[in-house]
Tab-separated table of C-alpha atoms and ligand atoms in Angstrom:
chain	number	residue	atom	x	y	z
A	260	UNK	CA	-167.741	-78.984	-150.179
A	261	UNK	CA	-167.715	-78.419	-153.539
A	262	UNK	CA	-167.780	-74.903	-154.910
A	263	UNK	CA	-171.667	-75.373	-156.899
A	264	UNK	CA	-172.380	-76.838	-153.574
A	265	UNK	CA	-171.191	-73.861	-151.263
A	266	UNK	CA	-173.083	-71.437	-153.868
A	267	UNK	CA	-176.366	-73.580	-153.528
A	268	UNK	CA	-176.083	-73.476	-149.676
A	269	UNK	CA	-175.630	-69.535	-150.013
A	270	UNK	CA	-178.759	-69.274	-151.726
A	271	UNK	CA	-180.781	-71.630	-149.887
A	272	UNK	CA	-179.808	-69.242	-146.946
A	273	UNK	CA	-180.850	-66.234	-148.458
A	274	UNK	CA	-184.161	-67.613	-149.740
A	275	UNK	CA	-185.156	-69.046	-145.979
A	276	UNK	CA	-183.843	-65.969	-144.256
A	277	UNK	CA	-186.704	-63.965	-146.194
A	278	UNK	CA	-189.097	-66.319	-144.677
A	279	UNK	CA	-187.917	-65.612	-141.198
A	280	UNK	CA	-185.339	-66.890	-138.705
A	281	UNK	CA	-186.592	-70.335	-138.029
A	282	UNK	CA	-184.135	-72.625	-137.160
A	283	UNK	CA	-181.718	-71.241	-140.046
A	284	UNK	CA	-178.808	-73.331	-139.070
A	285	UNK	CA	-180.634	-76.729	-138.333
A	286	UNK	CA	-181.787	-75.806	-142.003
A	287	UNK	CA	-178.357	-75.484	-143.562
A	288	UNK	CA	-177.304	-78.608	-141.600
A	289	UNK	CA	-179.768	-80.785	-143.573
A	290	UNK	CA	-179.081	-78.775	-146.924
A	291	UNK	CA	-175.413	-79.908	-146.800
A	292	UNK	CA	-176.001	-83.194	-146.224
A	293	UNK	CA	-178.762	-83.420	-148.667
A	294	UNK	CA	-175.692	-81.528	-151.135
A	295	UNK	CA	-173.168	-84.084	-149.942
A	296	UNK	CA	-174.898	-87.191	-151.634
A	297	UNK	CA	-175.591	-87.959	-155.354
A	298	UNK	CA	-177.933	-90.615	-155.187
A	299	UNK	CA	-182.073	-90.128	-155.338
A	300	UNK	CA	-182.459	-91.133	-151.473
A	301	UNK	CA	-186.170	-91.486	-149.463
A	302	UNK	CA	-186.471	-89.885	-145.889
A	303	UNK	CA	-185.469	-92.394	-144.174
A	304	UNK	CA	-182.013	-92.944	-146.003
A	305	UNK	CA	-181.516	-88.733	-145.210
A	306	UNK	CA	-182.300	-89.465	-141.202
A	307	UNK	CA	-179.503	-91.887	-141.647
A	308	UNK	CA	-177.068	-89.744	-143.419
A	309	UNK	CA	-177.570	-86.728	-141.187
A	310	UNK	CA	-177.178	-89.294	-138.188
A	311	UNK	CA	-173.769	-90.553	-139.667
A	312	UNK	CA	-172.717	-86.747	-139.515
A	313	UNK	CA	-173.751	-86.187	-136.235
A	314	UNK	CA	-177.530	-84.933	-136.348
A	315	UNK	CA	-180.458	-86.242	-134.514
A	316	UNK	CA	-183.397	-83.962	-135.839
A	317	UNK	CA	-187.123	-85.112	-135.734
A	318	UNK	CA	-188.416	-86.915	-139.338
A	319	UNK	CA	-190.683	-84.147	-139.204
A	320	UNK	CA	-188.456	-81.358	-139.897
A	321	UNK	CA	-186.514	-83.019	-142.219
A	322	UNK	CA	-189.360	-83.858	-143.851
A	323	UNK	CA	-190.541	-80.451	-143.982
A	324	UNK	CA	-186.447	-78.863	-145.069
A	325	UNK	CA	-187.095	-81.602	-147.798
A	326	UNK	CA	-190.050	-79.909	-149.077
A	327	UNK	CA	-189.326	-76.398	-148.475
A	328	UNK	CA	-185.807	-77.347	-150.956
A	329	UNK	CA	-188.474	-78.655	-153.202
A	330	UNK	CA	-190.258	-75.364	-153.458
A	331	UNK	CA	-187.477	-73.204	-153.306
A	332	UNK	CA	-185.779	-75.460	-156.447
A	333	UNK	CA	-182.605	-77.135	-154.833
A	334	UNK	CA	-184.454	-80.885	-154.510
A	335	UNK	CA	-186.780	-82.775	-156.898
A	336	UNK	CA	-188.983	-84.870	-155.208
A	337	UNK	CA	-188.938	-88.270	-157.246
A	338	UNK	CA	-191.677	-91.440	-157.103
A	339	UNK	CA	-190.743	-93.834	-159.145
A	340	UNK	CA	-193.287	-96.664	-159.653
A	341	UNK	CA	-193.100	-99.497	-156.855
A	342	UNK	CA	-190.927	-97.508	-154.804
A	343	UNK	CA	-190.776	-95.078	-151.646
A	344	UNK	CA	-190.975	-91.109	-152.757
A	345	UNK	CA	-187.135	-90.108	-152.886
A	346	UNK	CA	-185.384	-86.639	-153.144
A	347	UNK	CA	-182.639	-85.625	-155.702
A	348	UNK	CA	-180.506	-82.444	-156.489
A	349	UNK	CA	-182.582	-79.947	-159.061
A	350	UNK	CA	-179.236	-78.869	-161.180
A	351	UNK	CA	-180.789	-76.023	-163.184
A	352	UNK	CA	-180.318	-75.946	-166.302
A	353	UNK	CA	-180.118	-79.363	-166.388
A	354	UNK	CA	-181.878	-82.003	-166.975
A	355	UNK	CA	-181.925	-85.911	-167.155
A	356	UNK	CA	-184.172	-89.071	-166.722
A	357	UNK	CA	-184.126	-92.577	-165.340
A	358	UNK	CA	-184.106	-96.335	-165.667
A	359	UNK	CA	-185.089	-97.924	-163.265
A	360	UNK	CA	-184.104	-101.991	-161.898
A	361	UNK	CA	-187.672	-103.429	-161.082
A	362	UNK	CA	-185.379	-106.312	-158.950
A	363	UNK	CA	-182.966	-104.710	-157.353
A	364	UNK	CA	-184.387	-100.769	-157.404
A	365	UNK	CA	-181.050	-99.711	-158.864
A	366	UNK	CA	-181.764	-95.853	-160.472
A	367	UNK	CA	-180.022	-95.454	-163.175
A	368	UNK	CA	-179.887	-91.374	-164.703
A	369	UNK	CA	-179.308	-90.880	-168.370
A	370	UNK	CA	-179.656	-88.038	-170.724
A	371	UNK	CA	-180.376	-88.783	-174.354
A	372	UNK	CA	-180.804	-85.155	-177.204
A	373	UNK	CA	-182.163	-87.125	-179.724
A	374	UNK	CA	-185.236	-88.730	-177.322
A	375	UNK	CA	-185.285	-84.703	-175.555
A	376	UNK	CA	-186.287	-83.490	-179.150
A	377	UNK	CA	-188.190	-86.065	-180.327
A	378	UNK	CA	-190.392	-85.073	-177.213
A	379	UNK	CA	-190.781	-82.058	-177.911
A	380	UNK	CA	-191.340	-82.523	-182.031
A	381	UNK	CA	-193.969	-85.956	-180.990
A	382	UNK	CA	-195.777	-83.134	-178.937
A	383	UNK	CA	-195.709	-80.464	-181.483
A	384	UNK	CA	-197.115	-82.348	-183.991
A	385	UNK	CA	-200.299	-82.488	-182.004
A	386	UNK	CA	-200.520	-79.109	-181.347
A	387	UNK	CA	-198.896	-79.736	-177.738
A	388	UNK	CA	-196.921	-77.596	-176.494
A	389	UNK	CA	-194.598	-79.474	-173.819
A	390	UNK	CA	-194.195	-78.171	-170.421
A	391	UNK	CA	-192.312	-80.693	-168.961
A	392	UNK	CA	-192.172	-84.693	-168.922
A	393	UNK	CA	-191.312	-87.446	-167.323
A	394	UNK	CA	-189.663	-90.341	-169.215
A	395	UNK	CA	-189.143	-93.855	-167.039
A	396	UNK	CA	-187.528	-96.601	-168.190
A	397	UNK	CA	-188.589	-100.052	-166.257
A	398	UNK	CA	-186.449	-102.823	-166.451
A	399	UNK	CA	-183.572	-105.507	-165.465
A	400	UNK	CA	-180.292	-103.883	-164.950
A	401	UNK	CA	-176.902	-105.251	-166.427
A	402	UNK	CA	-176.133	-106.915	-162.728
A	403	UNK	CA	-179.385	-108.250	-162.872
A	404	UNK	CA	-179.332	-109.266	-166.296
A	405	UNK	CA	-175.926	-111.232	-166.152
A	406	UNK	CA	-177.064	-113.219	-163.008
A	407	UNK	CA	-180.474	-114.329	-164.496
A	408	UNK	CA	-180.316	-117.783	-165.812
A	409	UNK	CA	-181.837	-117.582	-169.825
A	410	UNK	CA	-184.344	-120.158	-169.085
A	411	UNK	CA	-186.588	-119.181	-166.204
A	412	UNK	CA	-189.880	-120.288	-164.310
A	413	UNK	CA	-193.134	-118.322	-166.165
A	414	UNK	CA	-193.659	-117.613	-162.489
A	415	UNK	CA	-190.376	-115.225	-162.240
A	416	UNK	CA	-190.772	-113.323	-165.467
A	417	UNK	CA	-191.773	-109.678	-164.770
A	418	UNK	CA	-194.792	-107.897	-165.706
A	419	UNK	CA	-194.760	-105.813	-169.230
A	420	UNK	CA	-192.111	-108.440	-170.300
A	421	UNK	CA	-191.964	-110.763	-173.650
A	422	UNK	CA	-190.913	-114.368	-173.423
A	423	UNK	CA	-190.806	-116.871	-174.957
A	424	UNK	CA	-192.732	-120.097	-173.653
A	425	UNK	CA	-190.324	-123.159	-173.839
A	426	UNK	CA	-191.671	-126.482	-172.251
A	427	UNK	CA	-193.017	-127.775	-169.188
A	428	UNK	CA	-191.275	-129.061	-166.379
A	429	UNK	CA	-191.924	-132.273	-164.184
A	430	UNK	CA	-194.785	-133.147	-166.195
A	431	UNK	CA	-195.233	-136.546	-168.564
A	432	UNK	CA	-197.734	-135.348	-171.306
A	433	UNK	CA	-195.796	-132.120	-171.837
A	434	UNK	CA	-197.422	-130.345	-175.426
A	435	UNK	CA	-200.378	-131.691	-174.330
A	436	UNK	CA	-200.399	-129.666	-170.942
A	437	UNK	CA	-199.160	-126.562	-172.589
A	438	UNK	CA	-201.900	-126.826	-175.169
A	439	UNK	CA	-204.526	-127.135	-172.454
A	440	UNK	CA	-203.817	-123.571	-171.365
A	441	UNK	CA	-203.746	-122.586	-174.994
A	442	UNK	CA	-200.287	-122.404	-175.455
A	443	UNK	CA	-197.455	-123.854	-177.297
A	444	UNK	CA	-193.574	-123.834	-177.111
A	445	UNK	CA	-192.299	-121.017	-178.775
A	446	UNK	CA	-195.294	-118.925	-178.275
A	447	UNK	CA	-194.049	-115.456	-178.083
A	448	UNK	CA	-196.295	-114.057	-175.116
A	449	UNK	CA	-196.246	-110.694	-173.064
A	450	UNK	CA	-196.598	-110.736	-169.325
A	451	UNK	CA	-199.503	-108.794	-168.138
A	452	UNK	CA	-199.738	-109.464	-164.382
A	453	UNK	CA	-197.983	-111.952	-162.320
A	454	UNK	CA	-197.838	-110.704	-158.633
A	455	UNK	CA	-196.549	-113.116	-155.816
A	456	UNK	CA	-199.756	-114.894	-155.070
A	457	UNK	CA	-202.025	-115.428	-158.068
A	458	UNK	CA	-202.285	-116.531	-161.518
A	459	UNK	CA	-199.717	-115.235	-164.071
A	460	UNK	CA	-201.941	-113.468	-166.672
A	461	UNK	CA	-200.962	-113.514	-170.238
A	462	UNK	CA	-201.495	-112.095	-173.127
A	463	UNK	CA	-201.032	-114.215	-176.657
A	464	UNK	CA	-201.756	-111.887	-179.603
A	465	UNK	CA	-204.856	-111.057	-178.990
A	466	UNK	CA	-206.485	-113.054	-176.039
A	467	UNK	CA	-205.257	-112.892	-172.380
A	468	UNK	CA	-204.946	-116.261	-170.725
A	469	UNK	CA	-204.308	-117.037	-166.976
A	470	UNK	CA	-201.897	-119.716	-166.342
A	471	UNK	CA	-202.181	-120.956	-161.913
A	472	UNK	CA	-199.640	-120.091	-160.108
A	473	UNK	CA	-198.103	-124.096	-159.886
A	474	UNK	CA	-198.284	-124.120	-163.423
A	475	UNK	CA	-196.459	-120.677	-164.110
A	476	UNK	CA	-193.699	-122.129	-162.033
A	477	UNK	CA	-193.307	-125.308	-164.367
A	478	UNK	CA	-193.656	-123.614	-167.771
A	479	UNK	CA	-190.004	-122.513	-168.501
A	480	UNK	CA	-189.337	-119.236	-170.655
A	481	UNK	CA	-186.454	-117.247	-171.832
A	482	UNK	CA	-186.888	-113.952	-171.945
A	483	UNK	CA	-186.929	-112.051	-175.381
A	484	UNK	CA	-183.571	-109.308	-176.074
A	485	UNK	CA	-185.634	-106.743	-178.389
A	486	UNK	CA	-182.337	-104.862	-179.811
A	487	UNK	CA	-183.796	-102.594	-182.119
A	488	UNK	CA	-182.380	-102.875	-185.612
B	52	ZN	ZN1	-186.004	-86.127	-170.526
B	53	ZN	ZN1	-180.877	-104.563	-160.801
B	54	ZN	ZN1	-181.950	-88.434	-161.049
């Protein structure tokens, strides 16, 4: 254990002893597990860890340790968008955000001064005085990035991205089938919705179009790298 570890376990004790002798050590049994891992992990994933060392307690009072580390500031209770509520370590006095892979789930922490102060200056010049915030970034990681082919199916292209719209596949009269759904190759378009089942809705400067889902899985894109300059 490592020695920020051992002195969050001390104080965990302390603050649960005030509360009363409940189970202390069943307690301090999940905290070290929870302290053992780095990664932003759901309940489920800290049933499994706690089974791997040996500890078959109810989902219930894990659940409930969980929150009581919450309150008492050694956990941070984390629900990124699309994804199960997770738990990570509360480091005080230190903070960081996330990116996180909308295929894969992949959570990726970084910390950034320059976007920290900005925050805080964006907020100040509207009077705002910042508490606290929560910055997100949604996206493709690099793993996922390097294995995506640069041409792709409209109907794989993820919502809030920019593509570009290519040709049509499997299809004779190809502008003229683009151009029926108001579109043409090298349309620069947005994705606004395009889950599993339905149509794939657009958005192409300023009108929103709605392509079927057969269709969205003939029109080939490539995906637009905005590197700012
Ligand atoms: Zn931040
Ligand atoms: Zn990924
Ligand atoms: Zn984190």
């Amino acid at each position: 254990m490592k020695n920020s570890d051992f002195f969050e376990k001390a104080n965990f004790q302390s603050l649960i002893e005030a509360d009363g002798n409940d189970r202390i050590q069943e307690k301090l049994n999940v905290i070290d597990v929870f302290l053992s891992t780095e990664e932003h992990i759901t309940l489920e994933e800290m049933l499994r860890l706690l089974r791997q060392e040996g500890y078959d307690f109810d989902s219930g009072f894990v659940k409930h340790c969980l929150h009581r580390m919450v309150e008492l500031g050694f956990a941070q209770r984390k629900q990124f968008e699309g994804q199960p509520i997770r738990y990570e370590h509360r480091h005080l006095g230190r903070h960081h955000d996330h990116m996180v892979c909308t295929k894969c789930g992949k959570i990726v922490e970084f910390a950034n001064e320059q976007i920290e102060r900005l925050q805080t200056e964006v907020a100040a010049g509207y009077g705002f005085h910042m508490l606290q915030h929560r910055m997100e970034i949604y996206g493709l990681c690099s793993d996922c990035c390097s294995k995506r082919n640069p041409l792709i199916p409209l109907a794989m292209a993820k919502p809030g991205e920019t593509v570009f719209v290519r040709e049509v596949v499997g299809c004779r009269h190809k502008q003229g089938r683009l151009a029926s759904m108001g579109l043409r190759a090298g349309d620069r378009v947005e994705i606004i919705n395009n889950t599993g089942g339905g149509r794939v809705i657009l958005g192409l400067q300023n009108t929103r179009l709605a392509v079927g889902r057969g269709m969205a899985k003939r029109i080939m894109v490539s995906p637009v790298q905005d590197i700012p300059g």
